Coordinates of C-alpha atoms and ligand atoms in Angstrom, one line a residue:
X1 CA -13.3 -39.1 0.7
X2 CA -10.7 -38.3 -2.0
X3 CA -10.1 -34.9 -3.3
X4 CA -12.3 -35.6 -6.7
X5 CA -15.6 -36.5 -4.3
X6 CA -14.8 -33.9 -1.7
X7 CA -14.8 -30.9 -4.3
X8 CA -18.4 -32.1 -5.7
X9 CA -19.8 -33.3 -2.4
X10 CA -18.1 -31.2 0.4
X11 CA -20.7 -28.8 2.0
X12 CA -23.3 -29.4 -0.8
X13 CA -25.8 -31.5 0.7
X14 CA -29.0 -31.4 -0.6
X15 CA -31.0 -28.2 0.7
X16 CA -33.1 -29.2 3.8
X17 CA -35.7 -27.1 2.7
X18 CA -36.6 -28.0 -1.0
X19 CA -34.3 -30.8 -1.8
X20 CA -32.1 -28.6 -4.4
X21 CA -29.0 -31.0 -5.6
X22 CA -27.0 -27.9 -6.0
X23 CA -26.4 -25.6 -3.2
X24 CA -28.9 -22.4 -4.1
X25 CA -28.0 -18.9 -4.1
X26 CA -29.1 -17.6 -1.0
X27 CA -29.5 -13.9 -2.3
X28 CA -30.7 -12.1 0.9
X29 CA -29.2 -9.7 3.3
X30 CA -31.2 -10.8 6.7
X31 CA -32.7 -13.6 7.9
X32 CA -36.1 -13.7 9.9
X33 CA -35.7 -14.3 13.6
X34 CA -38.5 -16.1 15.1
X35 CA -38.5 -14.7 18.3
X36 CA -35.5 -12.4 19.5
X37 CA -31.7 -13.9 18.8
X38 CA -34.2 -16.9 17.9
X39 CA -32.3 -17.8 14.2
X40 CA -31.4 -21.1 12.3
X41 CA -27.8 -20.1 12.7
X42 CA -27.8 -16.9 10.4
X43 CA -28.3 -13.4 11.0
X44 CA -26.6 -11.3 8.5
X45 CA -24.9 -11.7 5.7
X46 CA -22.2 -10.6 6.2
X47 CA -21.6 -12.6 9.3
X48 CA -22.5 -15.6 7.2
X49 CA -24.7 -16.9 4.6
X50 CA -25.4 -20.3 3.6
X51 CA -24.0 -20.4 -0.1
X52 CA -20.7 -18.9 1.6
X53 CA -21.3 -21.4 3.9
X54 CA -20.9 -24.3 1.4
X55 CA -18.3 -22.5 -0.4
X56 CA -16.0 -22.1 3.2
X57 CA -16.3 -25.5 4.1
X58 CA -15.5 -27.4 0.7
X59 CA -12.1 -25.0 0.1
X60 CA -11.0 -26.0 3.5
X61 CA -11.3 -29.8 2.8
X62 CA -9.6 -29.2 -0.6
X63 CA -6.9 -28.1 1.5
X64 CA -7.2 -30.5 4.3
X65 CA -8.4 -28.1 6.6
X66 CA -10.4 -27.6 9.1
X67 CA -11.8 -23.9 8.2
X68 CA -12.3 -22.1 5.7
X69 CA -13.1 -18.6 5.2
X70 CA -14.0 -16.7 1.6
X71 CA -13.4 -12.9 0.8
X72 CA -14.2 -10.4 -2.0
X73 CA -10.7 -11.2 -3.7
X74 CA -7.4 -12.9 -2.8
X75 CA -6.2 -9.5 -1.9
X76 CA -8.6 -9.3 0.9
X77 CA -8.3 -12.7 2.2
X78 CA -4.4 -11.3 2.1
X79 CA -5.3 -8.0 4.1
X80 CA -7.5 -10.8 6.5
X81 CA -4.8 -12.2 7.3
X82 CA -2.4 -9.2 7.7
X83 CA -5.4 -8.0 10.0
X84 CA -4.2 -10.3 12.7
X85 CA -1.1 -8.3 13.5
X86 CA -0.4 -5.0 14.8
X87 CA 1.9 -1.9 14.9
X88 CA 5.8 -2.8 15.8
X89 CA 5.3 -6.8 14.7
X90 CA 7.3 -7.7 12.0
X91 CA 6.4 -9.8 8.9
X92 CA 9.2 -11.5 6.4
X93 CA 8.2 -12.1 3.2
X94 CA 9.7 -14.3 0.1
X95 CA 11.0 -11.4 -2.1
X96 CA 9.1 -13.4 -5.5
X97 CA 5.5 -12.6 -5.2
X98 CA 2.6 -11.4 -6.8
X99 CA 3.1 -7.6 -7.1
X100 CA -0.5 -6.7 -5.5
X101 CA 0.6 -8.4 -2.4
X102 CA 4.0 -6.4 -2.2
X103 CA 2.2 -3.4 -2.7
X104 CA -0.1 -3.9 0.1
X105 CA 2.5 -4.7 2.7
X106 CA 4.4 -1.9 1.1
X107 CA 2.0 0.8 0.5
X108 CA -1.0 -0.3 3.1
X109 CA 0.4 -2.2 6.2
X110 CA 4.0 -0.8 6.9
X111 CA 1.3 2.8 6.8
X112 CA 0.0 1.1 10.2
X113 CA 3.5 0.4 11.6
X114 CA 4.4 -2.9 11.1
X115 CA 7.5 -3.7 9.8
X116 CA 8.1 -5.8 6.8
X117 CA 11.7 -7.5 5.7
X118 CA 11.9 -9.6 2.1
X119 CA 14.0 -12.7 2.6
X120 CA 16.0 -14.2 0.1
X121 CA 13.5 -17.1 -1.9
X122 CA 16.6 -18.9 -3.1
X123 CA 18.3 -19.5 0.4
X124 CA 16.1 -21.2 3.5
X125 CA 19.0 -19.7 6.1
X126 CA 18.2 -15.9 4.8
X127 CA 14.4 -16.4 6.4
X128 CA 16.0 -17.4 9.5
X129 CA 18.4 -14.6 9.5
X130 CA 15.7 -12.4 8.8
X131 CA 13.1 -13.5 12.1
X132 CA 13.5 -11.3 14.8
X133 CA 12.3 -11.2 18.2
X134 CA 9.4 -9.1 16.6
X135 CA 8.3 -11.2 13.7
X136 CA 5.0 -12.4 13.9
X137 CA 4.8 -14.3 10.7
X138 CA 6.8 -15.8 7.2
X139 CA 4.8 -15.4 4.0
X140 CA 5.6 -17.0 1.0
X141 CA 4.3 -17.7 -2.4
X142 CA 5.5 -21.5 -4.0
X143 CA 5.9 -21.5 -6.6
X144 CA 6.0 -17.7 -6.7
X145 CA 4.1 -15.4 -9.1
X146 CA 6.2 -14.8 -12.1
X147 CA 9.5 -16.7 -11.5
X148 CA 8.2 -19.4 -10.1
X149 CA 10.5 -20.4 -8.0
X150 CA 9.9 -23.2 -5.3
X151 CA 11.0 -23.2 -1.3
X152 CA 10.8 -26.1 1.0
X153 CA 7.7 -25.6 2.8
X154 CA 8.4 -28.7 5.8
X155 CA 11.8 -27.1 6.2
X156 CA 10.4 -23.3 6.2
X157 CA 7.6 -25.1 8.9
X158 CA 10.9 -26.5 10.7
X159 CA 12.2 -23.2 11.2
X160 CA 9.3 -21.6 11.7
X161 CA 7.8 -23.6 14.1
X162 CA 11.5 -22.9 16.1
X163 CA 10.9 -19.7 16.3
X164 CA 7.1 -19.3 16.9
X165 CA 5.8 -17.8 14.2
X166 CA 3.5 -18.5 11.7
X167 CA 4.0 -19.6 8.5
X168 CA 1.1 -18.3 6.0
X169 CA 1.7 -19.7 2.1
X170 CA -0.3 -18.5 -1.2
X171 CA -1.2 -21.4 -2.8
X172 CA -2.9 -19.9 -5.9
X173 CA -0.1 -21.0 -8.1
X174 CA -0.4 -24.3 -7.9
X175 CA -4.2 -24.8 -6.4
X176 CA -4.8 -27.7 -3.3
X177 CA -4.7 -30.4 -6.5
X178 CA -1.0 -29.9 -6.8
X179 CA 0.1 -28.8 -3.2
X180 CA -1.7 -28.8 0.4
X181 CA 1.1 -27.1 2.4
X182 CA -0.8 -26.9 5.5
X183 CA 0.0 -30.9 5.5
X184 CA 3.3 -29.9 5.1
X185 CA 3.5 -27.6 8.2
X186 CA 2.2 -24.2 7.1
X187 CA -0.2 -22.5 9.4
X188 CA -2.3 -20.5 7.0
X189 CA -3.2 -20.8 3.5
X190 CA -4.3 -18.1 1.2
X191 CA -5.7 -18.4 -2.2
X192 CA -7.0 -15.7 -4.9
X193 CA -9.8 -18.5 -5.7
X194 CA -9.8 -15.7 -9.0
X195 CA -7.3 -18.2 -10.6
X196 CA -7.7 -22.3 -10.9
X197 CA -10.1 -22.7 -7.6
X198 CA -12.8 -21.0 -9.3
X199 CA -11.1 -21.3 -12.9
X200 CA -13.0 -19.4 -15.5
X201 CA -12.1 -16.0 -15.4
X202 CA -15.4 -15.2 -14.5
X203 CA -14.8 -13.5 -10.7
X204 CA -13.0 -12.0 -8.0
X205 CA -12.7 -14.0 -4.8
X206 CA -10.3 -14.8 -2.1
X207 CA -10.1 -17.4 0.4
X208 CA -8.2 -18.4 3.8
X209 CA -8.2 -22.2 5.3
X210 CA -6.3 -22.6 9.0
X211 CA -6.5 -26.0 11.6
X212 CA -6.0 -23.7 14.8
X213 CA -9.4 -22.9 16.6
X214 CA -7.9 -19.7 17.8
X215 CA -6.6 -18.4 14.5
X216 CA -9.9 -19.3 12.8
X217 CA -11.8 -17.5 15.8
X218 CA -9.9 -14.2 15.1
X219 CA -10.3 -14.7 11.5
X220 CA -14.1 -14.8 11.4
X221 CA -14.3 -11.9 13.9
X222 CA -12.3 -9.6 11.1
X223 CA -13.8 -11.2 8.5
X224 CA -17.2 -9.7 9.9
X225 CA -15.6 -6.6 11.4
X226 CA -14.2 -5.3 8.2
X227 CA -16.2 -7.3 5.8
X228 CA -14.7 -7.8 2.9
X229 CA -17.0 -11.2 2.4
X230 CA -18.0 -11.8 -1.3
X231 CA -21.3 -12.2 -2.4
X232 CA -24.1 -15.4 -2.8
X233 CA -23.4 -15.3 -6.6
X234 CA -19.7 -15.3 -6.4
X235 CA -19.9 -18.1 -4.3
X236 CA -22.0 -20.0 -6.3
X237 CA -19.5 -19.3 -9.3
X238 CA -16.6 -19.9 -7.1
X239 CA -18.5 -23.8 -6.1
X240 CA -19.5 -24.6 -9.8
X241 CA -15.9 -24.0 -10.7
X242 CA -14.1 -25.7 -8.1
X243 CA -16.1 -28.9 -8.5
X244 CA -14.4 -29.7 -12.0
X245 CA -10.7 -28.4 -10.2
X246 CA -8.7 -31.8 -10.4
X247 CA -9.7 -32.1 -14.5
X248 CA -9.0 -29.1 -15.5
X249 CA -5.7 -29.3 -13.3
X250 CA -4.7 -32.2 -15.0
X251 CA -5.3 -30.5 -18.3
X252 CA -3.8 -27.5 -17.4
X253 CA -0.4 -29.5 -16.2
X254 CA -0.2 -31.7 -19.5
X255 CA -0.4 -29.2 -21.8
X256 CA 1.5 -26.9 -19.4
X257 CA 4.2 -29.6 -19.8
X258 CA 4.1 -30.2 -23.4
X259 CA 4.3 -26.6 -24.1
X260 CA 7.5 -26.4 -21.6
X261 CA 9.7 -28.7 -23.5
X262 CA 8.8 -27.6 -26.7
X263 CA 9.9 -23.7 -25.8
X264 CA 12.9 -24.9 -24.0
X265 CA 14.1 -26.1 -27.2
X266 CA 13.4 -22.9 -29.2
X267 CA 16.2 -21.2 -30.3
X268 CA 14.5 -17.5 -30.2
X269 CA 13.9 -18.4 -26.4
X270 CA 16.3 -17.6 -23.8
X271 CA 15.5 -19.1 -20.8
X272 CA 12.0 -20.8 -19.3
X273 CA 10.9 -21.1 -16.1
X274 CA 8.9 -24.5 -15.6
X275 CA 9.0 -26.1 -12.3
X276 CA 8.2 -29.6 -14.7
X277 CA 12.0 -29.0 -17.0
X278 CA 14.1 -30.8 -15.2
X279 CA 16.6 -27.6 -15.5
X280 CA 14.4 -25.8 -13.2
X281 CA 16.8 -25.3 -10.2
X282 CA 13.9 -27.1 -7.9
X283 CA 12.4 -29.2 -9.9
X284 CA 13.6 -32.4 -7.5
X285 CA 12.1 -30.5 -4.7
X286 CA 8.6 -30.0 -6.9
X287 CA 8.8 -33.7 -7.1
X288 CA 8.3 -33.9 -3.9
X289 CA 6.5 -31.1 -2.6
X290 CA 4.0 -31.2 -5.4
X291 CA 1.5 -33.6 -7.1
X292 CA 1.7 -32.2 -10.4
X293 CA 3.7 -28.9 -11.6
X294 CA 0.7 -26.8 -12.7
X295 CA -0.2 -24.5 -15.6
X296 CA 1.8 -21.5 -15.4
X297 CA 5.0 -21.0 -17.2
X298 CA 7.4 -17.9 -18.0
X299 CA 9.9 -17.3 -20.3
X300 CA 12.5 -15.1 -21.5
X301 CA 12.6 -14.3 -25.0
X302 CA 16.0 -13.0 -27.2
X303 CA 15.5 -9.3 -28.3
X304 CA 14.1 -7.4 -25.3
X305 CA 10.9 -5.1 -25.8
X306 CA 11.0 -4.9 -29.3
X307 CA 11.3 -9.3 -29.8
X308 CA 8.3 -9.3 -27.1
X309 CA 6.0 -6.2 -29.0
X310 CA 6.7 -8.3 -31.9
X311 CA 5.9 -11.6 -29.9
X312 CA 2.5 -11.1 -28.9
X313 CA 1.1 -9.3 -31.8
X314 CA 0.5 -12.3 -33.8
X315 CA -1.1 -14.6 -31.1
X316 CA -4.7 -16.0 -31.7
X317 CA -5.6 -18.5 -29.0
X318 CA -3.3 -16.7 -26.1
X319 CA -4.9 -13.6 -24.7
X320 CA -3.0 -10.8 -23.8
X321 CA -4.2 -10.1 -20.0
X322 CA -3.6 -9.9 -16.8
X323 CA -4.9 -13.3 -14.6
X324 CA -4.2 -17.1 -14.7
X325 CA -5.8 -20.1 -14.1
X326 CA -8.8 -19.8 -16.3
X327 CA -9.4 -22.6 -18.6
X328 CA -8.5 -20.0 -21.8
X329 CA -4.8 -19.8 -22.4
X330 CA -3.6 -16.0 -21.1
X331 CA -0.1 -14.3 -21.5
X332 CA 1.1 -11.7 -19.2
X333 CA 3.8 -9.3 -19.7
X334 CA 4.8 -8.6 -15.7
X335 CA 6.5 -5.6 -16.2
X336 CA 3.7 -3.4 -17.4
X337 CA 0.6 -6.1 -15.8
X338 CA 0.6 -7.8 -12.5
X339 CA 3.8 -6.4 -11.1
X340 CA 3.8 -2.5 -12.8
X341 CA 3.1 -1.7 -9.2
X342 CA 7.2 -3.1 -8.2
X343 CA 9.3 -0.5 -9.4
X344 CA 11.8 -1.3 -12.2
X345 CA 15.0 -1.4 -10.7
X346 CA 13.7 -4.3 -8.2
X347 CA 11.8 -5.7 -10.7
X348 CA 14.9 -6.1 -12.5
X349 CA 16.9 -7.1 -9.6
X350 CA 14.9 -10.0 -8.7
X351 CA 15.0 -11.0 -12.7
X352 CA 11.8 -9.9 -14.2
X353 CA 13.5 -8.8 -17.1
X354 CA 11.9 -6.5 -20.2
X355 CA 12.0 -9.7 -22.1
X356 CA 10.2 -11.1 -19.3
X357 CA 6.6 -13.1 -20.1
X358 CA 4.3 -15.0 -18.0
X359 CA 1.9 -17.6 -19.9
X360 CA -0.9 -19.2 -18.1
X361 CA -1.8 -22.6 -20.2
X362 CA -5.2 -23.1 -20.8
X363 CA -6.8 -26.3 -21.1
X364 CA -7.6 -26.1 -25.3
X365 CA -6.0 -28.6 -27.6
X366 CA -2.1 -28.9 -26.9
X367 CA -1.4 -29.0 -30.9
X368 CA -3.6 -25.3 -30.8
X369 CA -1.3 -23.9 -28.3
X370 CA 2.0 -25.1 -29.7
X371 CA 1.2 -23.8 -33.0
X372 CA -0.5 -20.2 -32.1
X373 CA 3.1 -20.1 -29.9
X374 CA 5.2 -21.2 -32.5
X375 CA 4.0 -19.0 -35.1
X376 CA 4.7 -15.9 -32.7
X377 CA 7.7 -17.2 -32.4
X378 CA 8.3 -17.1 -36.0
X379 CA 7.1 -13.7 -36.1
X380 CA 10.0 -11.9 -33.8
Ligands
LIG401 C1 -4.0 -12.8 -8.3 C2 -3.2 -13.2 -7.2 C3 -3.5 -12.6 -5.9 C4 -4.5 -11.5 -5.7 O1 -5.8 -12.0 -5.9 P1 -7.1 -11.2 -6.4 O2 -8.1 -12.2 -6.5 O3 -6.7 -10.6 -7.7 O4 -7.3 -10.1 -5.4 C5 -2.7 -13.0 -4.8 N1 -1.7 -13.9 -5.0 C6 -1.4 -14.5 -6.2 C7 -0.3 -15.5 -6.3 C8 -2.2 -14.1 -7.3 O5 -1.9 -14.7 -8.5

């Protein structure tokens, strides 16, 4: 099955018991034993419940995958995974990435006495400077979360695998449609299914897919152990979204693309980070290591914090928010948003400048967007 019939078809048979075509909302807490331990495979909730079920099982074959696992929010599925680890391992990280992810290995899991070292995301050699005897595990986002910024995942896996350590990736950028890097030799893949997988701005969820038994095994035992497992109703949300995920992908990349040539060319913008411009400094590599280049773009405007108050003010269709990947068009102003958490002298450092602004393209009409942009343009 292709990835189209696999998101509507994956783990949504028809329900055994009443012949539902859609995968119901099992909204219950327990599950009646017939006799002691007897059970049809479900006990608890939050051990497992059969909407999560359907949900686990279709995200892990959107990422070619064997398991899958879902959590209350991408966060979560990110602390799942940190979970694995203990006191003295070390963990390098790409120093580009979403800024609720630095602060929990900053603020939460260094707390517990595991070490944490950012490697450079422009230069391969600086993560293999930076893997120890200790390290345990590489973690990168690609493309990262606002700069977007690509690495070579099969050489990262190369090196890696040398060293015997895991390689986890966040995929949320650029969603399994784009990018399945567990085909390209990552070990774990994490996702804020928040963004594209579920795609409507409409929940919180998280989700991890891994091939190894063992890893899986440990995952499921925290994932019950400190249950952070999201609800029957998110899960149902988080299905009904991902089923239309490779349209709204391709929507999201065209316009995402149109949008990127015609800001590049604007004279009140300074730079813009699109992995789809050809002037992207990886945009052979996103050739490669990607299907499509996704929806998110950034720029940087001329005229600092007064050109960007000035900037958004006007705007109609864009939405001035924190998120992505929702099918209405959102802008994002790092500094103060997703990443008010990195403080400003390493924000600035690794180039999220005040002028700084991250747009997630929506899936309206092209023409719309361009013109609700232009004229804020127009406005600075
Ligand atoms: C949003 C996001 C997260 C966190 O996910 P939540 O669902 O908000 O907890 C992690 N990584 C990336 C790249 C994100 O964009």
């Amino acid at each position: 099955m292709k990835f189209e019939t696999q998101a509507i078809h994956v783990g949504q048979l028809p329900d055994p018991t009443t012949g539902a075509v859609i995968v119901p909302v099992y909204q219950t807490s327990t599950f009646h034993q017939q006799g002691l331990g007897e059970h049809k495979g479900y006990e608890y909730s939050r051990t497992g419940n059969p909407t999560r079920t359907a949900l686990e099982q279709v995200i892990a074959a959107l990422e070619e995958g064997r398991f899958g696992l879902a959590y209350a929010s991408g966060i979560a599925a990110s602390a799942a995974v940190l979970t694995l680890f203990k006191a003295g391992d070390n963990i390098v990280v790409g120093d580009d990435l979403y800024g609720g992810s630095y602060r929990l290995f900053e603020k939460v899991f260094k707390k517990f006495g595991m070490t944490i070292t950012y490697a450079d995301m422009d230069d391969l050699g600086s993560f293999r400077k930076a893997i120890t005897p200790q390290t345990r595990l590489v973690w990168v986002e690609t493309p990262t979360n606002p700069l977007l910024k690509l690495i070579d995942l099969k050489a990262l896996a190369a090196i890696t695998k040398k060293a015997g350590v895991l390689l986890a990736v966040d995929n949320t950028f650029a969603s399994p449609y784009f990018q399945k890097p567990l085909l390209l030799g990552a070990d774990i893949v994490v996702h804020s299914t928040t963004k594209y997988i579920a795609g409507h701005s409409d929940l919180i969820g998280g989700a991890v897919v891994v091939n190894d038994d063992e890893l899986y095994k440990q995952l499921k035992f925290y994932q019950n152990a400190t249950g952070a497992v999201p609800g029957p109703w998110d899960c149902w949300l988080t299905i009904r979204g991902l089923r239309t995920l490779s349209v709204r992908m391709r929507e999201h990349n065209a316009n995402a693309v149109y949008l990127a040539k015609f800001l590049h060319g604007h004279a009140r913008v300074k730079k813009v980070h699109y992995p789809g411009l050809p002037s992207h400094p990886q945009h052979k590599l996103a050739r490669i290591q990607m299907s499509g280049f996704g929806g998110m773009i950034s720029i940087e405007l001329h005229g600092g914090l007064k050109a960007v108050k000035r900037f958004v003010k006007p705007l109609r269709i864009f939405r001035l928010g924190e998120s992505l990947g929702g099918v209405e068009s959102l802008m994002t102003y790092p500094a103060k948003m997703s990443h008010g958490s990195v403080p400003r002298e390493e924000r600035l450092a690794l180039g999220i400048t005040d002028d700084f602004l991250r747009i997630s393209v929506g899936i309206e009409n092209k023409e719309d967007l361009k013109e609700d942009l232009s004229g804020a343009l127009a406005a600075i």
